[in-house]
Coordinates of C-alpha atoms in Angstrom, one line a residue:
Chain A
M1 CA 6.1 -12.7 -15.1
S2 CA 2.4 -12.1 -14.8
I3 CA 0.5 -11.5 -11.5
A4 CA -1.6 -14.5 -12.6
L5 CA 1.5 -16.7 -12.0
L6 CA 1.3 -15.7 -8.3
L7 CA -2.2 -17.3 -8.2
D8 CA -1.0 -20.3 -10.3
M9 CA 1.7 -21.0 -7.7
T10 CA -0.7 -20.7 -4.8
A11 CA -3.4 -22.8 -6.3
S12 CA -1.0 -25.5 -7.3
S13 CA 0.7 -25.7 -3.9
D14 CA -2.5 -26.0 -1.8
P15 CA -5.8 -25.8 -3.8
G16 CA -7.9 -26.8 -0.8
R17 CA -6.6 -24.0 1.5
Q18 CA -9.2 -21.5 2.5
A19 CA -8.1 -18.3 0.8
I20 CA -10.9 -15.8 1.1
V21 CA -13.6 -15.1 3.7
C22 CA -16.1 -12.4 2.7
D23 CA -19.5 -12.0 4.4
D24 CA -20.9 -15.6 4.3
Q25 CA -18.7 -16.7 1.4
R26 CA -15.7 -19.0 1.9
V27 CA -13.5 -19.6 -1.1
T28 CA -10.5 -21.9 -1.5
A29 CA -7.4 -21.1 -3.5
G30 CA -8.5 -23.7 -6.1
Q31 CA -12.0 -22.1 -6.4
L32 CA -10.4 -18.7 -6.8
D33 CA -8.2 -20.1 -9.5
A34 CA -11.2 -21.6 -11.3
L35 CA -13.2 -18.3 -11.0
A36 CA -10.3 -16.3 -12.4
R37 CA -9.9 -18.8 -15.4
G38 CA -13.6 -18.7 -16.2
G39 CA -13.6 -14.9 -15.6
A40 CA -10.9 -14.5 -18.2
G41 CA -13.1 -16.4 -20.6
V42 CA -16.0 -14.0 -20.0
L43 CA -13.7 -11.0 -20.6
E44 CA -12.2 -12.5 -23.7
A45 CA -15.7 -13.1 -25.1
S46 CA -16.7 -9.5 -24.3
G47 CA -14.1 -8.1 -26.6
C48 CA -13.4 -5.3 -24.2
E49 CA -9.9 -3.7 -23.9
H50 CA -10.0 -2.7 -20.2
V51 CA -11.8 -4.1 -17.1
V52 CA -13.3 -1.7 -14.6
Y53 CA -14.8 -2.5 -11.2
V54 CA -17.1 -0.3 -9.3
G55 CA -18.1 -1.8 -5.9
L56 CA -17.2 -2.5 -2.3
G57 CA -14.5 -5.1 -3.1
G58 CA -14.0 -8.2 -1.0
L59 CA -14.0 -11.4 -3.2
M60 CA -14.6 -9.4 -6.4
L61 CA -11.2 -7.7 -6.2
P62 CA -9.0 -10.8 -6.5
V63 CA -11.5 -12.5 -8.9
L64 CA -11.5 -9.6 -11.3
M65 CA -7.8 -8.7 -11.0
F66 CA -6.7 -12.2 -11.8
A67 CA -9.3 -12.8 -14.4
A68 CA -8.2 -9.6 -16.2
A69 CA -4.5 -10.7 -15.9
R70 CA -5.3 -14.1 -17.4
S71 CA -7.1 -12.5 -20.3
G72 CA -4.3 -10.1 -20.9
R73 CA -6.3 -6.9 -20.1
P74 CA -5.5 -4.1 -17.6
F75 CA -7.8 -3.8 -14.6
T76 CA -9.0 -0.7 -12.8
P77 CA -11.0 -0.7 -9.5
L78 CA -12.7 2.7 -9.2
N79 CA -13.6 4.7 -6.1
Y80 CA -17.3 3.8 -5.6
R81 CA -17.7 6.7 -3.3
L82 CA -17.2 9.3 -6.1
S83 CA -20.3 10.8 -7.6
D84 CA -21.8 9.1 -10.7
R85 CA -20.4 12.0 -12.7
G86 CA -16.9 11.6 -11.2
I87 CA -17.0 7.9 -11.9
S88 CA -18.1 8.3 -15.5
E89 CA -15.4 10.9 -16.1
L90 CA -12.8 8.4 -15.1
I91 CA -14.4 5.5 -17.1
A92 CA -14.3 7.8 -20.2
R93 CA -10.5 8.0 -19.8
L94 CA -10.1 4.2 -20.3
P95 CA -10.2 2.4 -23.7
A96 CA -13.2 0.2 -24.6
P97 CA -14.0 -0.7 -21.0
L98 CA -16.3 -3.4 -19.6
V99 CA -17.6 -2.3 -16.3
V100 CA -18.4 -4.8 -13.6
A101 CA -20.4 -3.2 -10.8
D102 CA -22.0 -4.2 -7.5
E103 CA -25.8 -4.0 -7.2
G104 CA -25.9 -0.4 -6.0
Y105 CA -23.7 1.0 -8.8
L106 CA -25.2 -0.5 -12.0
G107 CA -26.3 3.0 -13.1
V108 CA -22.7 4.5 -13.1
A109 CA -22.5 4.5 -16.9
A110 CA -26.1 5.4 -17.7
G111 CA -26.5 7.5 -20.8
S112 CA -23.2 6.2 -22.3
E113 CA -22.3 3.4 -24.6
V114 CA -20.3 1.7 -21.9
R115 CA -21.3 -1.9 -21.1
V116 CA -22.1 -2.7 -17.5
V117 CA -22.5 -6.2 -16.0
S118 CA -23.3 -6.9 -12.3
S119 CA -20.8 -8.6 -10.1
D120 CA -23.2 -11.4 -9.4
E121 CA -23.8 -12.0 -13.1
F122 CA -20.1 -11.9 -13.8
V123 CA -19.3 -14.6 -11.1
K124 CA -22.2 -16.7 -12.4
R125 CA -20.9 -16.6 -16.0
A126 CA -17.3 -17.1 -14.8
A127 CA -18.4 -20.4 -13.2
S128 CA -19.4 -21.9 -16.6
A129 CA -17.4 -19.9 -19.2
P130 CA -14.7 -21.7 -21.2
P131 CA -11.5 -20.7 -19.6
C132 CA -9.0 -18.5 -21.4
E133 CA -5.3 -17.9 -20.7
H134 CA -3.0 -15.3 -22.2
F135 CA 0.6 -14.7 -20.9
P136 CA 1.2 -11.0 -20.5
D137 CA 4.8 -9.6 -20.7
P138 CA 6.3 -8.0 -17.6
D139 CA 6.0 -4.6 -19.3
D140 CA 2.2 -5.1 -20.0
V141 CA 0.0 -3.1 -17.7
A142 CA -1.8 -5.2 -15.0
V143 CA -3.6 -2.5 -12.9
V144 CA -4.3 1.1 -13.6
L145 CA -5.1 3.1 -10.4
F146 CA -6.2 6.7 -10.2
T147 CA -4.4 8.7 -7.5
S148 CA -6.7 10.1 -4.8
G149 CA -6.2 13.6 -6.3
T150 CA -5.9 15.4 -2.9
T151 CA -3.3 17.7 -4.3
S152 CA -4.1 17.6 -8.1
A153 CA -6.4 16.1 -10.6
P154 CA -6.4 12.2 -10.4
K155 CA -3.6 10.7 -12.4
A156 CA -3.9 7.2 -13.9
V157 CA -0.9 5.2 -12.6
E158 CA 0.1 2.2 -14.8
L159 CA 1.3 -0.7 -12.7
T160 CA 2.8 -3.4 -14.9
H161 CA 2.9 -7.1 -14.2
G162 CA 6.6 -6.6 -13.6
N163 CA 6.0 -3.8 -11.0
L164 CA 3.5 -5.9 -9.0
T165 CA 5.3 -9.2 -9.1
S166 CA 8.6 -7.6 -8.3
Y167 CA 6.9 -6.0 -5.2
V168 CA 5.4 -9.3 -4.1
T169 CA 8.3 -11.6 -4.8
T170 CA 10.9 -9.4 -3.2
T171 CA 9.0 -8.5 0.0
V172 CA 7.0 -11.7 0.6
D173 CA 8.3 -15.3 1.0
F174 CA 6.1 -17.7 -0.9
A175 CA 3.8 -19.8 1.4
S176 CA 5.6 -18.5 4.5
A177 CA 2.5 -17.9 6.5
D178 CA 1.4 -20.3 9.2
P179 CA -1.6 -22.4 8.1
A180 CA -3.7 -20.8 10.9
D181 CA -2.9 -17.2 9.9
A182 CA -5.6 -14.9 8.8
A183 CA -5.4 -11.3 7.6
L184 CA -8.3 -8.8 8.1
I185 CA -8.5 -6.5 5.1
C186 CA -10.6 -3.4 5.4
V187 CA -8.8 -1.1 2.9
P188 CA -10.9 -0.2 -0.1
P189 CA -10.4 -2.1 -3.4
Y190 CA -9.5 1.0 -5.4
H191 CA -6.6 1.8 -3.1
I192 CA -3.1 0.4 -3.7
A193 CA -3.1 -1.2 -0.3
G194 CA -6.2 -3.2 -1.4
V195 CA -4.4 -4.4 -4.4
G196 CA -1.2 -5.1 -2.4
A197 CA -3.2 -7.0 0.3
A198 CA -4.8 -9.3 -2.2
L199 CA -1.5 -10.2 -3.9
S200 CA 0.8 -10.5 -0.9
N201 CA -1.5 -12.3 1.4
L202 CA -2.4 -14.8 -1.3
Y203 CA 1.3 -15.4 -2.1
A204 CA 2.2 -15.7 1.6
G205 CA -0.6 -18.3 2.0
R206 CA -2.5 -16.3 4.5
K207 CA -6.3 -16.5 4.6
M208 CA -7.9 -13.1 3.7
V209 CA -10.9 -12.0 5.7
Y210 CA -12.7 -9.1 4.1
L211 CA -14.5 -6.3 5.9
T212 CA -15.8 -4.2 3.0
Q213 CA -17.6 -1.5 5.1
F214 CA -15.5 -0.5 8.0
D215 CA -17.1 -0.3 11.4
P216 CA -14.8 -0.6 14.5
Y217 CA -17.1 -2.9 16.5
E218 CA -17.5 -5.2 13.4
W219 CA -13.7 -5.1 13.0
V220 CA -13.0 -6.2 16.6
S221 CA -15.7 -8.9 16.3
L222 CA -14.2 -10.3 13.1
V223 CA -10.8 -10.4 14.7
E224 CA -12.3 -12.6 17.4
R225 CA -14.6 -14.7 15.2
E226 CA -12.0 -15.5 12.5
H227 CA -9.0 -15.7 14.8
V228 CA -7.3 -12.9 12.9
T229 CA -3.5 -12.7 13.2
N230 CA -2.7 -9.8 10.9
A231 CA -4.5 -6.6 10.0
T232 CA -3.9 -3.3 8.3
V233 CA -5.6 0.0 9.0
V234 CA -5.5 3.6 7.9
P235 CA -5.2 6.3 10.6
T236 CA -8.9 7.1 10.9
M237 CA -9.7 3.4 11.4
L238 CA -6.9 3.0 14.0
D239 CA -8.4 6.0 15.8
R240 CA -11.9 4.3 16.0
V241 CA -10.5 0.9 16.8
V242 CA -8.5 2.4 19.7
G243 CA -11.8 4.0 20.9
V244 CA -13.5 0.6 21.1
L245 CA -10.5 -1.1 22.7
A246 CA -10.4 1.7 25.3
E247 CA -13.8 0.5 26.5
G248 CA -11.9 -2.5 27.9
D249 CA -14.1 -5.4 26.7
H250 CA -11.8 -6.8 24.0
R251 CA -8.2 -8.0 24.2
L252 CA -7.7 -9.5 20.7
P253 CA -5.5 -12.4 21.8
T254 CA -5.0 -13.8 18.3
L255 CA -3.8 -10.6 16.8
R256 CA 0.0 -10.7 16.3
N257 CA 0.7 -8.0 13.8
L258 CA -1.1 -4.6 13.1
A259 CA 0.1 -2.6 10.2
Y260 CA -0.9 1.1 9.8
G261 CA -0.3 3.5 6.9
G262 CA -2.0 5.4 4.1
A263 CA -1.5 8.7 5.8
K264 CA 0.3 10.0 8.9
V265 CA -0.7 8.6 12.3
N266 CA -0.1 11.1 15.0
L267 CA 2.1 10.0 17.9
P268 CA -0.4 10.3 20.8
L269 CA -2.8 8.0 19.0
L270 CA 0.0 5.5 18.2
R271 CA 1.2 5.5 21.8
K272 CA -2.3 4.8 23.0
A273 CA -2.7 1.9 20.5
L274 CA 0.7 0.4 21.6
E275 CA -0.5 0.7 25.3
L276 CA -3.8 -1.0 24.6
L277 CA -2.3 -3.8 22.5
P278 CA 1.0 -4.6 24.3
N279 CA 1.5 -8.0 22.7
V280 CA 0.8 -6.9 19.2
G281 CA 3.7 -6.2 16.8
F282 CA 3.1 -2.8 15.1
V283 CA 4.2 -2.1 11.6
N284 CA 4.3 1.3 10.0
A285 CA 4.1 0.9 6.2
Y286 CA 4.9 3.8 3.9
G287 CA 4.1 3.6 0.2
L288 CA 2.4 5.3 -2.7
T289 CA 0.2 4.2 -5.5
E290 CA 3.1 4.7 -7.9
T291 CA 5.3 2.3 -5.8
S292 CA 3.0 -0.8 -5.8
S293 CA 2.3 -0.3 -2.1
T294 CA 5.0 -0.5 0.6
I295 CA 8.5 0.9 0.1
A296 CA 9.5 1.4 3.8
I297 CA 8.7 -0.4 7.0
L298 CA 9.1 0.4 10.7
T299 CA 9.1 -3.1 12.2
P300 CA 7.6 -4.4 15.5
E301 CA 11.1 -4.5 16.9
D302 CA 11.7 -0.8 16.0
H303 CA 8.5 0.0 17.8
R304 CA 9.5 -1.9 20.9
D305 CA 12.9 -0.3 21.0
A306 CA 11.3 3.2 20.6
V307 CA 8.7 2.5 23.4
R308 CA 11.4 1.3 25.9
G309 CA 12.5 4.9 25.7
D310 CA 16.0 4.5 27.2
D311 CA 17.7 6.0 24.1
E312 CA 16.6 9.2 22.3
R313 CA 18.0 7.8 19.0
F314 CA 15.5 4.9 19.3
S315 CA 12.6 6.7 20.8
R316 CA 12.3 9.3 18.1
R317 CA 11.9 6.5 15.6
L318 CA 8.3 6.1 16.7
G319 CA 7.8 9.0 14.3
S320 CA 9.7 7.3 11.5
V321 CA 8.3 5.2 8.6
G322 CA 11.3 2.9 8.9
R323 CA 13.8 1.6 6.4
P324 CA 13.4 0.8 2.7
V325 CA 12.3 -2.7 1.7
P326 CA 14.7 -4.9 -0.3
G327 CA 14.8 -3.8 -4.0
I328 CA 14.1 -0.1 -3.2
E329 CA 16.8 2.6 -3.4
I330 CA 16.2 6.0 -1.9
E331 CA 17.7 9.5 -2.4
I332 CA 16.9 12.8 -0.7
R333 CA 17.5 15.8 -2.9
D334 CA 17.6 19.5 -2.1
D335 CA 15.9 22.3 -4.1
R336 CA 18.8 22.3 -6.6
G337 CA 18.6 18.6 -7.2
S338 CA 21.7 17.7 -5.2
V339 CA 21.6 14.6 -3.1
V340 CA 21.9 15.4 0.6
G341 CA 23.1 13.3 3.5
P342 CA 21.6 12.2 6.8
G343 CA 19.8 14.8 8.9
T344 CA 19.2 17.2 6.0
S345 CA 15.7 17.6 4.7
G346 CA 14.7 17.4 1.0
E347 CA 12.4 15.7 -1.4
L348 CA 12.4 11.9 -1.4
F349 CA 13.2 10.1 -4.7
V350 CA 12.8 6.3 -5.0
R351 CA 13.9 3.7 -7.6
G352 CA 13.2 0.0 -8.0
G353 CA 11.4 -2.7 -9.9
Q354 CA 8.1 -2.1 -8.1
V355 CA 8.0 1.6 -9.1
A356 CA 5.6 2.5 -11.9
S357 CA 7.2 4.1 -14.9
R358 CA 4.2 5.7 -16.6
Y359 CA 1.0 7.7 -16.1
S360 CA -1.6 7.1 -18.8
G361 CA -1.7 10.1 -21.2
L362 CA 1.1 11.9 -19.3
G363 CA 4.1 9.7 -20.2
S364 CA 7.0 8.8 -18.0
A365 CA 6.8 9.1 -14.3
L366 CA 10.6 8.8 -13.9
D367 CA 13.7 10.9 -14.5
E368 CA 16.4 9.8 -17.0
A369 CA 18.1 7.6 -14.3
G370 CA 14.8 5.9 -13.4
W371 CA 14.1 7.8 -10.2
F372 CA 10.6 8.7 -9.1
A373 CA 9.9 12.0 -7.3
T374 CA 7.5 11.2 -4.4
R375 CA 6.8 14.9 -3.7
D376 CA 7.2 13.9 0.0
L377 CA 9.6 15.9 2.1
A378 CA 11.9 13.6 4.1
T379 CA 15.1 13.2 6.1
V380 CA 17.1 10.0 7.0
D381 CA 19.0 9.4 10.2
E382 CA 22.5 7.9 10.4
D383 CA 21.0 4.4 10.4
G384 CA 18.9 4.9 7.3
Y385 CA 15.5 5.4 9.1
L386 CA 13.3 7.6 7.0
F387 CA 11.3 10.5 8.5
L388 CA 8.6 12.2 6.5
G389 CA 7.9 15.9 6.7
G390 CA 4.6 16.2 4.7
R391 CA 3.9 16.8 1.0
S392 CA 6.2 19.3 -0.7
D393 CA 3.0 20.9 -2.1
D394 CA 1.8 21.7 1.4
T395 CA 4.9 23.8 2.2
I396 CA 3.9 27.2 3.6
I397 CA 5.9 30.2 2.3
R398 CA 5.6 32.9 4.9
G399 CA 7.6 36.1 4.3
G400 CA 9.9 34.2 1.9
E401 CA 10.6 31.4 4.4
N402 CA 9.7 27.8 3.6
I403 CA 7.8 26.1 6.5
A404 CA 6.8 22.5 6.6
P405 CA 3.4 22.2 8.4
A406 CA 4.4 18.8 9.8
E407 CA 7.0 20.5 12.0
I408 CA 4.4 22.6 13.8
E409 CA 1.8 19.8 13.8
D410 CA 4.2 17.4 15.5
V411 CA 4.6 19.9 18.4
L412 CA 0.9 21.0 18.7
V413 CA -0.5 17.4 18.7
E414 CA 1.4 16.7 21.9
H415 CA -0.5 19.5 23.8
P416 CA -3.0 17.9 26.2
D417 CA -5.8 20.1 25.0
V418 CA -5.3 19.2 21.3
G419 CA -7.1 16.2 19.8
N420 CA -5.8 16.7 16.3
V421 CA -4.3 19.5 14.3
V422 CA -3.6 20.5 10.7
V423 CA -1.4 23.5 9.9
V424 CA -2.0 25.3 6.6
G425 CA -1.0 28.4 4.8
A426 CA -3.8 31.0 4.3
E427 CA -3.5 33.9 1.9
D428 CA -2.2 36.9 3.7
D429 CA -1.6 40.5 2.4
H430 CA 1.4 41.1 4.6
W431 CA 3.3 37.7 4.7
G432 CA 2.1 36.2 1.4
Q433 CA 0.9 33.2 3.5
A434 CA 0.0 33.2 7.2
I435 CA 0.4 30.1 9.3
V436 CA -3.1 28.9 10.5
A437 CA -3.3 26.0 13.0
V438 CA -6.7 24.3 12.6
V439 CA -7.3 22.4 15.8
I440 CA -9.8 19.8 16.9
P441 CA -9.8 20.2 20.7
A442 CA -9.3 17.1 22.9
A443 CA -12.5 15.8 24.3
G444 CA -13.9 18.0 27.0
S445 CA -11.2 20.7 26.7
R446 CA -11.5 24.3 25.6
P447 CA -7.9 25.4 24.6
D448 CA -6.8 29.0 24.7
P449 CA -5.5 30.1 21.2
D450 CA -2.7 32.2 22.8
A451 CA -1.6 29.3 25.0
L452 CA -1.3 27.1 22.0
R453 CA 0.7 29.7 20.1
Q454 CA 3.0 30.1 23.1
Y455 CA 3.4 26.3 23.3
V456 CA 4.8 26.2 19.7
R457 CA 7.0 29.3 20.4
D458 CA 8.5 27.4 23.4
S459 CA 9.9 24.6 21.1
L460 CA 10.3 26.1 17.6
R461 CA 11.8 29.2 16.1
G462 CA 9.5 32.3 16.3
S463 CA 8.8 32.2 12.6
R464 CA 7.0 28.9 13.1
T465 CA 4.4 30.4 15.6
P466 CA 0.9 30.1 14.1
D467 CA -0.5 33.5 13.2
R468 CA -3.9 32.2 13.9
V469 CA -5.5 29.3 15.7
V470 CA -9.0 28.1 14.5
F471 CA -11.1 25.5 16.2
V472 CA -13.2 22.9 14.4
D473 CA -15.1 19.7 15.2
E474 CA -13.6 17.5 12.4
F475 CA -11.5 17.6 9.3
P476 CA -12.6 16.8 5.8
T477 CA -11.0 13.5 4.9
N478 CA -11.1 11.0 2.0
A479 CA -12.1 7.4 2.6
T480 CA -8.5 6.3 3.4
G481 CA -8.0 9.0 6.1
K482 CA -6.1 11.5 4.1
I483 CA -6.9 14.9 5.3
L484 CA -8.0 17.2 2.5
R485 CA -5.8 20.2 3.2
R486 CA -6.8 21.9 0.0
E487 CA -10.4 21.9 1.1
I488 CA -9.4 23.3 4.5
V489 CA -7.5 26.1 2.8
E490 CA -10.4 26.9 0.4
R491 CA -12.8 27.1 3.3
L492 CA -10.5 29.4 5.3
T493 CA -10.1 31.6 2.2
A494 CA -13.8 31.7 1.6
G495 CA -14.3 32.7 5.3
A496 CA -16.5 29.7 5.8
P497 CA -16.3 27.6 9.0
V498 CA -14.0 24.6 8.7
P499 CA -15.3 22.1 7.8
Chain B
M1 CA 11.2 -20.9 -13.8
I2 CA 11.4 -17.1 -13.7
V3 CA 14.6 -15.1 -14.0
V4 CA 14.5 -12.6 -11.2
R5 CA 17.9 -11.2 -11.8
A6 CA 19.9 -11.8 -15.0
G7 CA 23.5 -12.8 -15.1
Q8 CA 26.2 -14.0 -17.5
S9 CA 26.2 -17.4 -15.8
L10 CA 22.7 -18.2 -16.9
S11 CA 23.9 -19.0 -20.4
D12 CA 25.0 -22.4 -18.9
L13 CA 22.0 -22.9 -16.7
R14 CA 21.1 -26.6 -16.3
C15 CA 18.4 -28.6 -14.5
G16 CA 18.9 -32.2 -13.6
G17 CA 22.2 -32.0 -15.4
A18 CA 20.7 -31.0 -18.8
P19 CA 20.7 -27.5 -20.4
M20 CA 17.5 -25.5 -19.8
V21 CA 15.6 -24.1 -22.8
A22 CA 13.4 -21.1 -23.4
L23 CA 9.6 -21.3 -23.1
D24 CA 9.1 -21.5 -26.9
A25 CA 12.0 -23.9 -27.6
R26 CA 11.4 -27.6 -28.2
P27 CA 12.5 -29.5 -25.1
N28 CA 14.9 -32.3 -25.7
H29 CA 13.8 -35.0 -23.2
V30 CA 16.7 -36.5 -21.3
G31 CA 16.7 -38.3 -18.0
I32 CA 17.7 -36.6 -14.8
D33 CA 21.4 -37.1 -13.9
P34 CA 21.4 -38.8 -10.5
E35 CA 24.2 -36.4 -9.5
F36 CA 21.7 -33.5 -9.9
A37 CA 18.5 -34.9 -8.5
V38 CA 18.0 -33.1 -5.2
G39 CA 15.1 -31.1 -6.8
T40 CA 13.7 -27.6 -6.5
V41 CA 11.0 -26.2 -4.1
L42 CA 8.0 -24.1 -5.3
G43 CA 8.4 -20.4 -4.5
K44 CA 12.0 -20.6 -3.5
R45 CA 14.6 -18.4 -5.0
Y46 CA 17.9 -19.8 -6.2
V47 CA 21.1 -17.8 -6.7
A48 CA 24.3 -18.3 -8.7
T49 CA 27.7 -17.0 -7.6
D50 CA 27.5 -14.0 -10.0
G51 CA 24.2 -12.9 -8.4
A52 CA 21.9 -14.3 -11.1
E53 CA 18.6 -15.3 -9.4
L54 CA 15.7 -17.6 -10.3
L55 CA 12.3 -18.1 -8.8
V56 CA 10.8 -21.6 -9.0
T57 CA 7.2 -21.4 -10.3
K58 CA 6.9 -25.1 -10.9
P59 CA 8.9 -27.5 -8.8
G60 CA 10.6 -30.6 -10.1
Q61 CA 13.2 -33.3 -9.3
G62 CA 16.1 -31.8 -11.1
T63 CA 18.7 -29.7 -9.3
L64 CA 19.5 -26.3 -10.8
S65 CA 23.1 -25.7 -11.7
I66 CA 25.4 -23.4 -13.6
G67 CA 27.6 -26.0 -15.4
V68 CA 28.2 -28.5 -12.6
V69 CA 27.9 -26.0 -9.8
P70 CA 24.5 -26.2 -8.1
L71 CA 22.6 -23.0 -7.3
V72 CA 21.9 -22.3 -3.7
V73 CA 18.6 -21.4 -2.0
K74 CA 18.4 -17.7 -1.1
E75 CA 17.5 -17.3 2.5
A76 CA 15.3 -14.2 2.6
A77 CA 15.3 -12.0 5.7
P78 CA 11.6 -12.2 6.8
L79 CA 9.7 -8.9 6.6
P80 CA 6.7 -8.3 8.7
A81 CA 3.4 -8.3 6.7
S82 CA 2.5 -4.7 5.7
D83 CA -0.6 -4.9 3.6

């Protein structure tokens, strides 16, 4: 099954339905289908082996993704925020590519043999090109995404047609959305959530409203103008939207469902969001590039049960990423690789049709039994709710003891003087690594370092007390809100101020 | 029609009462048996008793069956949209 079949089904069931709204463009399912057919013809005629996109996304993402699928070629949206050099290094890793680029990025392959065509030109040619249609196998690669590389060099994840269609058809009911439903998409095109959003909203029959350059006021205004019912945000976006909502001028009456994910949302921010949008169903979505987007969901009902707060078992689930979606199996393994039961921490392993099995040039991503190591620390509770404890690479080893930064962060972020906090290990002659709490103070407060250390000591074992507390104005983050811990550690080590 | 989950039973898969053939096989056009003419719905998943599962990518008037036992529509538990 090819991802193009998802578009075939949508276009054949309701070709006149408005499928995409992007700036002043409105495109029906039938028009998208025609563009993808013609686009496949353009790609076929080009003789390229791989299709690359450098740009802001919006309409171009589904057009190119489906055109590439119909022409039987893999597709890679690249992070347009990288330097020209960073982009050309990634392009050089892909075979005989054709690059489609937005106006501002036409120079990305300057000085190389790589062919570049502008997005406008591509769409213009697609409108008149003789259509082409190949039928890729489920094991053929549909999309290659580079991981964000916050903990290591970017890896090229090969998502097959089988991976992506398995994700969509097991987690989304075809044409199940209400005709008036609209999803606001502001995640970038090169992120797995951008790929997932284009596929699953199209399949659900939900109009996609694109906001390609995030701004919280524009986000709120689009929700109102387009009667948006569903939206997905990363934590940094949620933080800024909450800031606008707190001004009290907007109630977002059409919004029914707000999903958040991409990185951890701290609990005080989530509680504030829940309070400001009492009629919205919140969804915490957890997934990785390698898992074709979401593998676990904390549902609106879970959020409501947690907020009611009459049962500790339910209320602590506000910090959970929920339970696995159908088709996903999970295992938590300790240091020796043995599977552990509820309540015991270890590394999370996942298995299922939506999980990628290969990295380009690196080979298999899975163990012999088909399990993928997420490198995320996790526990499950008795009812199967999954709690994440940070990346295993971020573990601090202080005096021989393994310490998960998340454990200390979860405590400190609840202190009224703390706006946000990251705990890292800094090189230390005595302990090997010392625990450093890097804190953004809450607006208008000037916290006392010793008071914060005492606050941690009051609720955790003494070995978890930060050795040092450092104050900063902001954290270095990538575009999807992932905090760049490695950069924080490097700056601490260099003695430079953070950030 | 896409096989989502394979199963032994699919060796006797029928549509409209007639055996189904692979994509590259030559179809043998026969009429729809009126006993098997309830039809299929686009995007619905149909399951057999042994767990085999099909996704309808092009609907039609013939009913899917294993032998003479019709497949049943799989009622999926709705998940909230997450991306």
